[in-house]
Coordinates of C-alpha atoms in Angstrom, one line a residue:
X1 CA 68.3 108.0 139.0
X2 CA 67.4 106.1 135.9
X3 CA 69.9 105.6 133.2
X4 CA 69.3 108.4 129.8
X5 CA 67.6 106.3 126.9
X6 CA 70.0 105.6 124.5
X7 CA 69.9 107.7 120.8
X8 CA 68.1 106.5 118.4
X9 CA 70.6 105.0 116.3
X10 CA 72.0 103.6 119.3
X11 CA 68.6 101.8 119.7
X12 CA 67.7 100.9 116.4
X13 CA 70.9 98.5 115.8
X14 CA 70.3 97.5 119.2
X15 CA 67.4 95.8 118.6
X16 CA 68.4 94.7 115.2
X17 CA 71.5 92.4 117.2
X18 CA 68.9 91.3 119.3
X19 CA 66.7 89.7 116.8
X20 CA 69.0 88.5 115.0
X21 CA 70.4 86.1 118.6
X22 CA 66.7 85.4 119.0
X23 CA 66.2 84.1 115.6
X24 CA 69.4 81.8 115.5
X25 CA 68.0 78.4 115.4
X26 CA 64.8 78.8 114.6
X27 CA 64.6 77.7 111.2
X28 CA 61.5 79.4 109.1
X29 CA 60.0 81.0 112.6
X30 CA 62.7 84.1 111.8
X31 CA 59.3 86.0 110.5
X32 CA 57.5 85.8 113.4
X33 CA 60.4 86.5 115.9
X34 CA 60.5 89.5 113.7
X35 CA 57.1 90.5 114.0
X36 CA 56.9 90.3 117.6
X37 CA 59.3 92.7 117.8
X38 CA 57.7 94.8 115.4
X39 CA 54.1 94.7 117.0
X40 CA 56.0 95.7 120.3
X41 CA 57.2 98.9 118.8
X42 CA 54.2 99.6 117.2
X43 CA 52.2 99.0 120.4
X44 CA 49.9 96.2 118.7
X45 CA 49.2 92.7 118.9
X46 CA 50.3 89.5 117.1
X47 CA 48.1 86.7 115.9
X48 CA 49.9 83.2 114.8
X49 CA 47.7 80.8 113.1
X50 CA 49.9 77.4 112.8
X51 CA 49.7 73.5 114.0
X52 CA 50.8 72.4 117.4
X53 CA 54.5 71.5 117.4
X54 CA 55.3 74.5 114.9
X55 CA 57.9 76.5 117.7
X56 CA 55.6 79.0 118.3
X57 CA 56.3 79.4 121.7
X58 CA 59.9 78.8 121.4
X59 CA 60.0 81.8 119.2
X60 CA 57.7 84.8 121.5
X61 CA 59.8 83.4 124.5
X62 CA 62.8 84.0 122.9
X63 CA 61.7 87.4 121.6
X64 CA 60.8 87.9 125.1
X65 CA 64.4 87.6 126.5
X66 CA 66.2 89.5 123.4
X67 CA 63.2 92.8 124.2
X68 CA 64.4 92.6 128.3
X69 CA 60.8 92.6 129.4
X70 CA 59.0 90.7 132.0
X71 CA 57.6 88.1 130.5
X72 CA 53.8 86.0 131.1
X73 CA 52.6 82.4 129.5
X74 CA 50.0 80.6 129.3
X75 CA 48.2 77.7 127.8
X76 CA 44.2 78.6 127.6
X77 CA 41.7 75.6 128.2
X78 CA 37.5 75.2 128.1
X79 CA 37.9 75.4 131.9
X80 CA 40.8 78.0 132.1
X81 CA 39.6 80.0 135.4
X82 CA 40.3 84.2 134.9
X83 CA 42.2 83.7 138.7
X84 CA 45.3 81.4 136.1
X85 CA 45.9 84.5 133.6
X86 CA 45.0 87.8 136.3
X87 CA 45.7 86.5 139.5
X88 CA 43.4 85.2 142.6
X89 CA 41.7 87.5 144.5
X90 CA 42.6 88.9 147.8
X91 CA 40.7 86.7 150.8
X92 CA 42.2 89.8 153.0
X93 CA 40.6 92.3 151.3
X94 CA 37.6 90.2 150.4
X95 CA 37.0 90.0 154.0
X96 CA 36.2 93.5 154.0
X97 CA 34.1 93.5 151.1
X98 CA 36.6 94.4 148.3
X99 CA 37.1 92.2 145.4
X100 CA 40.6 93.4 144.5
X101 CA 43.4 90.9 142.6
X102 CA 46.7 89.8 143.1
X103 CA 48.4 90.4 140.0
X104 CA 52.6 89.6 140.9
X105 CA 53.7 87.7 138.4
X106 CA 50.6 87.6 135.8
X107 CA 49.5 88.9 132.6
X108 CA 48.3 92.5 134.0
X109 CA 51.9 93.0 134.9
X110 CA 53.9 91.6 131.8
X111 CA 55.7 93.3 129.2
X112 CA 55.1 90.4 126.9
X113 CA 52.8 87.9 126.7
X114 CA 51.4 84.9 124.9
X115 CA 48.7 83.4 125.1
X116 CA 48.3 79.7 122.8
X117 CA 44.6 78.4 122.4
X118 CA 43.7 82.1 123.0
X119 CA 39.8 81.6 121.1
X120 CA 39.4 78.7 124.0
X121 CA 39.4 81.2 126.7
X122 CA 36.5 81.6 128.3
X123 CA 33.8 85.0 128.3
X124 CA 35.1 86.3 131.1
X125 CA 38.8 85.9 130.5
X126 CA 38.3 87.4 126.9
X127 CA 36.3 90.5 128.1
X128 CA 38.7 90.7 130.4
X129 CA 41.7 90.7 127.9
X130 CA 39.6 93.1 125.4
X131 CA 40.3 95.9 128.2
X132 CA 44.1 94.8 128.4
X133 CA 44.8 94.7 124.6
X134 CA 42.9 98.0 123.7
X135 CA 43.4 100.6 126.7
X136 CA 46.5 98.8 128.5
X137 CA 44.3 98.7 131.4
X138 CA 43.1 96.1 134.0
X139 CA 39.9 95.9 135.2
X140 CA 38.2 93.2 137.4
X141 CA 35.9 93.9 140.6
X142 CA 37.3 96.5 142.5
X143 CA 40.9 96.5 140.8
X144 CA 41.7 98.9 137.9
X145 CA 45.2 99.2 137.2
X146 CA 47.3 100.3 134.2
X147 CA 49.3 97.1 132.3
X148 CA 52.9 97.8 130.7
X149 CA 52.0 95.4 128.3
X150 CA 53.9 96.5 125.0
X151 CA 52.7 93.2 123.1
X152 CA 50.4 90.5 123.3
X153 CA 50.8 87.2 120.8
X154 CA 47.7 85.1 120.8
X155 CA 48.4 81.9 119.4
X156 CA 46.1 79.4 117.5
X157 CA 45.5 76.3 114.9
X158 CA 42.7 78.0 113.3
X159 CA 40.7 81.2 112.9
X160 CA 37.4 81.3 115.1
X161 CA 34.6 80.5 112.8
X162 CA 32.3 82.0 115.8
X163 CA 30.8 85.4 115.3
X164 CA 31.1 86.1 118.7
X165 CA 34.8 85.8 118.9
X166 CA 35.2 88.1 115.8
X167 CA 35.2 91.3 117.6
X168 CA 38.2 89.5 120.1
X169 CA 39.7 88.4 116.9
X170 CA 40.4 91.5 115.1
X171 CA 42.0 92.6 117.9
X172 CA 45.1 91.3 116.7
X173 CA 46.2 94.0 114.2
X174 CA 48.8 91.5 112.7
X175 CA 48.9 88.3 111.9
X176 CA 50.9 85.4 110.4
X177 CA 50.4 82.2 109.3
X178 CA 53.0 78.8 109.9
X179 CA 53.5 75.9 108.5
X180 CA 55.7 72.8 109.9
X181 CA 59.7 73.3 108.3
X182 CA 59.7 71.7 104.9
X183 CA 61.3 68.6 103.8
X184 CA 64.4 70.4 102.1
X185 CA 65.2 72.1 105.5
X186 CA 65.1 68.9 107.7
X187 CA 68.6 69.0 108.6
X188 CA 68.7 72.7 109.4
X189 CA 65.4 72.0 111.7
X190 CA 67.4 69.1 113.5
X191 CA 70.9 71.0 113.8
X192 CA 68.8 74.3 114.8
X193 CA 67.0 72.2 117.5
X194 CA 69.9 70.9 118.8
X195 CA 71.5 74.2 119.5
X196 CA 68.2 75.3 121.2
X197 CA 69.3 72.9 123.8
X198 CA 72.9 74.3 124.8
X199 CA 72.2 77.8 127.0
X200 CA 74.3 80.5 125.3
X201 CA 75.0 84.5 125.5
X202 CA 72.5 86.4 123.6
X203 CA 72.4 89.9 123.1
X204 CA 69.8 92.0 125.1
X205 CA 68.3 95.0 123.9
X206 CA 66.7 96.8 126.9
X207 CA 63.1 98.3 127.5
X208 CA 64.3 101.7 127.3
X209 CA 65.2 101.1 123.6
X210 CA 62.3 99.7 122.8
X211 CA 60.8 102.8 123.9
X212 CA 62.7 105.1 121.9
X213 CA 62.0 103.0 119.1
X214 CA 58.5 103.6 120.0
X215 CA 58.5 107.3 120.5
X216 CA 60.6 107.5 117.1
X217 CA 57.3 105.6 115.1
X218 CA 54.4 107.5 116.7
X219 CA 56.2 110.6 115.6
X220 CA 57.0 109.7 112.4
X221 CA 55.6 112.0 109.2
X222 CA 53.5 109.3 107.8
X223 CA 52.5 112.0 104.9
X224 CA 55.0 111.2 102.2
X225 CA 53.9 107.5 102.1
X226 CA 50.0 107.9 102.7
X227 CA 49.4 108.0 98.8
X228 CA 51.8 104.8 98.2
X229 CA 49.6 103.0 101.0
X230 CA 46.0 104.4 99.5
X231 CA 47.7 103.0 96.3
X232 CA 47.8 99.8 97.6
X233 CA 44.9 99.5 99.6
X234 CA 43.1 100.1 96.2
X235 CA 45.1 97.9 94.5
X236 CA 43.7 95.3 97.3
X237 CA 40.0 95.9 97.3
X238 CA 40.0 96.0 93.7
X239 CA 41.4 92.1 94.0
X240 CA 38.5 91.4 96.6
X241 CA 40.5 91.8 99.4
X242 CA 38.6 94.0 101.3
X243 CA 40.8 95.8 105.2
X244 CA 38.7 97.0 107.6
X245 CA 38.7 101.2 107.9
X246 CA 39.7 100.5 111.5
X247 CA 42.8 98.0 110.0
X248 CA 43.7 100.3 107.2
X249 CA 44.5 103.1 109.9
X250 CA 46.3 101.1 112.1
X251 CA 48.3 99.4 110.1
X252 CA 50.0 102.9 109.4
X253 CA 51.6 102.1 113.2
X254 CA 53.3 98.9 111.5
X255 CA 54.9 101.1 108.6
X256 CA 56.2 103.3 110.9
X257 CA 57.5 100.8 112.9
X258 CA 59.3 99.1 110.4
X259 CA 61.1 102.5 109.4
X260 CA 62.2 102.8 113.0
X261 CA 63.6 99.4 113.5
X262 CA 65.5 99.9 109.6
X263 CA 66.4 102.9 111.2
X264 CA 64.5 105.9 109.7
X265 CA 62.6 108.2 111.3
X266 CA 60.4 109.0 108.0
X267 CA 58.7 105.8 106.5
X268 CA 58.8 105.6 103.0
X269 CA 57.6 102.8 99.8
X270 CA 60.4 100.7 101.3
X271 CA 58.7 100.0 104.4
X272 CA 55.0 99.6 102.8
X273 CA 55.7 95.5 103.1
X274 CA 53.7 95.2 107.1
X275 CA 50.2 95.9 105.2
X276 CA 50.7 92.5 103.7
X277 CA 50.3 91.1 107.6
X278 CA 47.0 93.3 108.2
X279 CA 45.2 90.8 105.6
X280 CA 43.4 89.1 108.3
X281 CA 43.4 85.6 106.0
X282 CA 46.2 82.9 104.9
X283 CA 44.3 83.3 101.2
X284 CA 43.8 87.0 101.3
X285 CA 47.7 86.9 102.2
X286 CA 48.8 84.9 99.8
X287 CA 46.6 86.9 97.0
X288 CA 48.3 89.9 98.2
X289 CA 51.5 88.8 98.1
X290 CA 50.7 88.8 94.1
X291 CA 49.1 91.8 93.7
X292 CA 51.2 93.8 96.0
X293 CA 54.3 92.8 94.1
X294 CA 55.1 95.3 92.4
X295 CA 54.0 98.3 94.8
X296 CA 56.5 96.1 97.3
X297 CA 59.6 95.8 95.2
X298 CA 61.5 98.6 96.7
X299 CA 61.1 97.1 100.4
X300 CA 64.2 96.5 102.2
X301 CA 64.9 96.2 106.0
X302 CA 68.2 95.2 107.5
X303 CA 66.3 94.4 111.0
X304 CA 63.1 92.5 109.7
X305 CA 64.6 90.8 106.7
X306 CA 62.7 87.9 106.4
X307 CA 59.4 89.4 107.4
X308 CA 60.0 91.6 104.7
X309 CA 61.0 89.4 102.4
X310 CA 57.7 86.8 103.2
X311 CA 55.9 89.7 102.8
X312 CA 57.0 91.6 99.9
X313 CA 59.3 88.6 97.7
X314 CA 61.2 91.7 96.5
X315 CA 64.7 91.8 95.2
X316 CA 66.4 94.2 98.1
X317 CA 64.0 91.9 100.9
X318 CA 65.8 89.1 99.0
X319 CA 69.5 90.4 99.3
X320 CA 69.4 91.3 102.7
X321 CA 67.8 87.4 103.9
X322 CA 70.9 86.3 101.5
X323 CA 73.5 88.2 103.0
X324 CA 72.4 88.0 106.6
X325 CA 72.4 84.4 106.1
X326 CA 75.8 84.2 103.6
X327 CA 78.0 86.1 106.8
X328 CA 76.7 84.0 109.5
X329 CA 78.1 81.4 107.4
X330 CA 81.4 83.3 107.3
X331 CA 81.7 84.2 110.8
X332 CA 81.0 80.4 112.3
X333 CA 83.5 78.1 110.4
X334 CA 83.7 74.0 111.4
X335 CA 86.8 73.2 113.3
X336 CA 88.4 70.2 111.9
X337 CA 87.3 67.1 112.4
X338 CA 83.7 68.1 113.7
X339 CA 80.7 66.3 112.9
X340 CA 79.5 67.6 109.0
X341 CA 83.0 69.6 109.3
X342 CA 84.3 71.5 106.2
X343 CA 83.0 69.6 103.9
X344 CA 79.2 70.5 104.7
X345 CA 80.4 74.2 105.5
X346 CA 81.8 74.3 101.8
X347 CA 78.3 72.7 100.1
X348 CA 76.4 75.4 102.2
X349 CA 78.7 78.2 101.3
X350 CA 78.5 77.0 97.5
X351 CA 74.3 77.3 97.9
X352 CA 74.5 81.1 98.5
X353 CA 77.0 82.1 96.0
X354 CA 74.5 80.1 93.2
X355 CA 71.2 81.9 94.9
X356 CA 73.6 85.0 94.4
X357 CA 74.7 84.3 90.5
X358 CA 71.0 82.7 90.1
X359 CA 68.6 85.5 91.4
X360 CA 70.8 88.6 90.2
X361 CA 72.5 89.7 87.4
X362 CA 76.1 91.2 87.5
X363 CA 75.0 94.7 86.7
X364 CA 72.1 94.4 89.6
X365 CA 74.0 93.1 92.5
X366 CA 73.4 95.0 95.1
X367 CA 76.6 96.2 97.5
X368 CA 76.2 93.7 100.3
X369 CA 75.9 91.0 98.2
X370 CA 78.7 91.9 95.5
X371 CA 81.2 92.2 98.9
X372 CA 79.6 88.7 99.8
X373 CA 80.0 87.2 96.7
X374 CA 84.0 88.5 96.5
X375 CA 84.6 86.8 100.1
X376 CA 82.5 83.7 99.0
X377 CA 84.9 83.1 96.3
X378 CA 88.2 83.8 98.3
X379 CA 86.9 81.5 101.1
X380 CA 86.1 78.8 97.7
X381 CA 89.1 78.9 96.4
X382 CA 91.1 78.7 99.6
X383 CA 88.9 75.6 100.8
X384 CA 89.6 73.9 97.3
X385 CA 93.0 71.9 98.0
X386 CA 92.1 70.7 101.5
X387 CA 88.6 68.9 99.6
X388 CA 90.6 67.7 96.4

C-alpha cells in the first residue's frame, strides 16, 4: 500500500529545504537550481544557454537528487545514435519482426533529465524527443509507451540560428541564461567547489510532493492575476518584445507554480516574476527586466529567492536572497583556528548588515531582515574583543 501524499503545506516547505541543500555551493547557479524545480512542478521544460565549464550539470544533477526522481544524462554529439538516449532495440523481438526498445535505465523512463549540446542531436533523436517533451509519450517502431518525465533541461552555448530547430527550440517554455562566476565572487567559487567535493546529507523531498505541488498549480484560480499578467504582456510588446500566443498561455503554468512552491494555492502580482524567463532571448530578458520593474516589485518567494530576485530585482526578492544568505551565515560559524576562521566569518557577516542599512531604509525594513539585522549586531558586538 503506497504511503498518503503529504499536505500541502507539508510539501511546499519540503521542497523549499530541498532546494535550498541543492543550491549550497553553487555559487550564482542558485537560479537555475531553482528553476528546475520550478519547470518540474509546472510540468515544463528548461533551456540553459551558458559556456562550457559554467556548472550546469552540477546544478540539474543536484536538483535531480533533492526532487527524489530517477535521473538520465547525456552529452549529445553529430553522431549521437537514437539507441544512446532511448535504448537499443530488442534482437529477440526483432527476430520476430517487431522493432520494440529497451528503455531500463534511459531517458523514456527518467523523472529528470538533461540533455547538454541538445541542438547537436540528430533528426531522428529530436523528433523523437518532440513526442517525449510534448505528450510524455514514447514512440519508436513498434514501442509506444508513456514517460514519467516531469522535467527535461536542454543545455546549450548558443541559441540555434537554424530555422529548422526552431520549432524543437521553443519547446523549452523557460529559459535562462549563465555567465562564468564574476571576479568579486572568486573565493566563494573556490570555497563552494571545494565543498562539492566532500559527500554530505542533503535533504530529500520525495516524488509524491512534487506531485502535490503539481496538482496544487494546475488547480489554482489563475483569474485574479490574469489582468496583472495581460498588463504586462502589453507592457512587453509595446517595448518590442513580442511572446508567442502559445508562450503567453503557458507561461500561466510557471505563475502558478511559483505560488505553490511560496506556498499559496491562489497566485497573485507577487508571483508574476516567471514571465521574465518565457522571453525566449538574453536581450529581450534583460529589456524586460527594465520594463517589468515596476509591475514586478511586489514579487517575493521564500522558495525561489534568487530566481525571483534575477527576475524581478525587487525589494521583497531582495530581502529574502539577503536573509536566506545572512542566516546561513549564522547557523555555520568557523571553529577556532580554521583556515579563514573568525576573522573572515566577521568581514562576511559585516557585508550583509551594510547591504541591509544600504538597500533599505529603517522605516522599510522588512520583518526578516529587521530580526537579522538585531542578531547581526549581537553576534558584532560579541565578536569585537576576540578581533581587537
Amino acid at each position: 500500500m503506497s504511503p498518503s501524499p503529504p499536505p500541502f503545506e507539508l510539501a511546499a516547505a519540503s521542497l523549499r529545504e530541498a532546494l535550498a541543500g541543492a543550491g549550497q555551493g553553487l555559487v550564482e547557479r542558485e537560479a537555475m537550481v531553482e528553476l528546475v524545480a520550478l519547470s518540474a512542478v509546472a510540468g515544463e521544460h528548461l533551456l540553459v544557454i551558458g559556456p562550457p565549464g559554467t556548472a550546469k550539470s552540477e546544478a540539474v544533477r543536484r536538483t535531480a537528487r533533492a526532487l527524489g526522481g530517477s535521473y538520465f544524462e547525456y552529452l549529445l554529439g553529430r553522431f549521437t545514435e537514437p539507441s544512446e538516449i532511448f535504448g537499443p532495440v530488442d534482437l529477440r523481438k526483432l527476430r520476430d519482426g517487431q522493432v520494440e526498445t529497451e528503455t531500463a535505465g534511459m531517458l523514456p523512463e527518467a523523472e529528470v533529465a538533461f540533455l547538454d549540446e541538445v541542438f547537436l542531436g540528430s533528426t531522428a533523436i529530436l523528433n523523437t524527443l518532440l513526442g517525449v517533451l510534448n505528450e510524455r509519450v514514447f514512440r519508436r517502431g513498434h514501442t509506444r509507451k508513456p514517460c514519467p518525465l516531469r522535467v527535461c533541461v536542454g543545455a546549450s552555448n548558443a541559441l540555434p540560428e537554424e530555422e529548422s530547430l526552431a520549432a524543437f527550440s521553443d519547446r523549452f517554455l523557460a529559459r535562462i541564461f549563465v555567465e562564468p562566476v564574476p571576479d568579486p565572487r572568486l573565493e566563494e567559487l573556490l570555497a563552494g567547489g571545494a565543498s562539492l567535493w566532500r559527500e554530505t546529507e542533503a535533504h530529500v523531498a520525495s516524488l509524491e510532493a512534487l506531485d502535490v505541488l503539481a496538482r496544487v498549480a494546475q488547480e489554482a484560480d489563475l483569474a485574479p492575476v490574469r489582468p496583472h499578467l495581460a498588463q504586462a504582456l502589453r507592457t512587453l510588446r509595446s517595448a518590442g518584445i513580442g511572446l508567442s500566443d502559445r508562450r503567453a498561455v503557458k507561461a500561466q503554468r510557471l505563475i502558478a507554480a511559483a505560488a505553490a512552491l511560496a506556498g499559496r494555492r491562489t497566485p497573485g502580482p507577487a508571483d508574476l516574476w516567471p514571465l521574465f524567463y518565457v522571453v525566449p532571448t538574453k536581450e529581450g530578458q534583460e529589456l524586460a527586466r527594465e520594463v517589468l520593474r515596476e509591475l514586478l516589485a511586489s514579487t517575493e518567494n521564500p522558495a525561489l529567492a534568487a530566481a525571483a530576485l534575477e527576475a524581478s530585482a525587487g525589494p521583497l526578492a531582495r530581502a529574502q536572497r539577503i536573509a536566506r544568505e545572512g542566516r546561513l551565515l549564522l547557523s555555520a560559524p568557523p571553529a577556532e583556528g580554521t583556515e579563514g576562521g573568525r576573522p573572515a566569518w566577521r568581514l562576511k557577516l559585516e557585508g550583509i548588515a551594510r547591504e541591509v542599512d544600504a538597500g533599505f531604509a529603517p522605516e522599510a525594513l522588512p520583518p526578516e531582515l529587521r530580526a537579522l539585522r538585531d542578531e547581526l549586531r549581537a553576534v558584532l558586538e560579541r565578536e569585537a574583543p576576540a578581533q581587537a
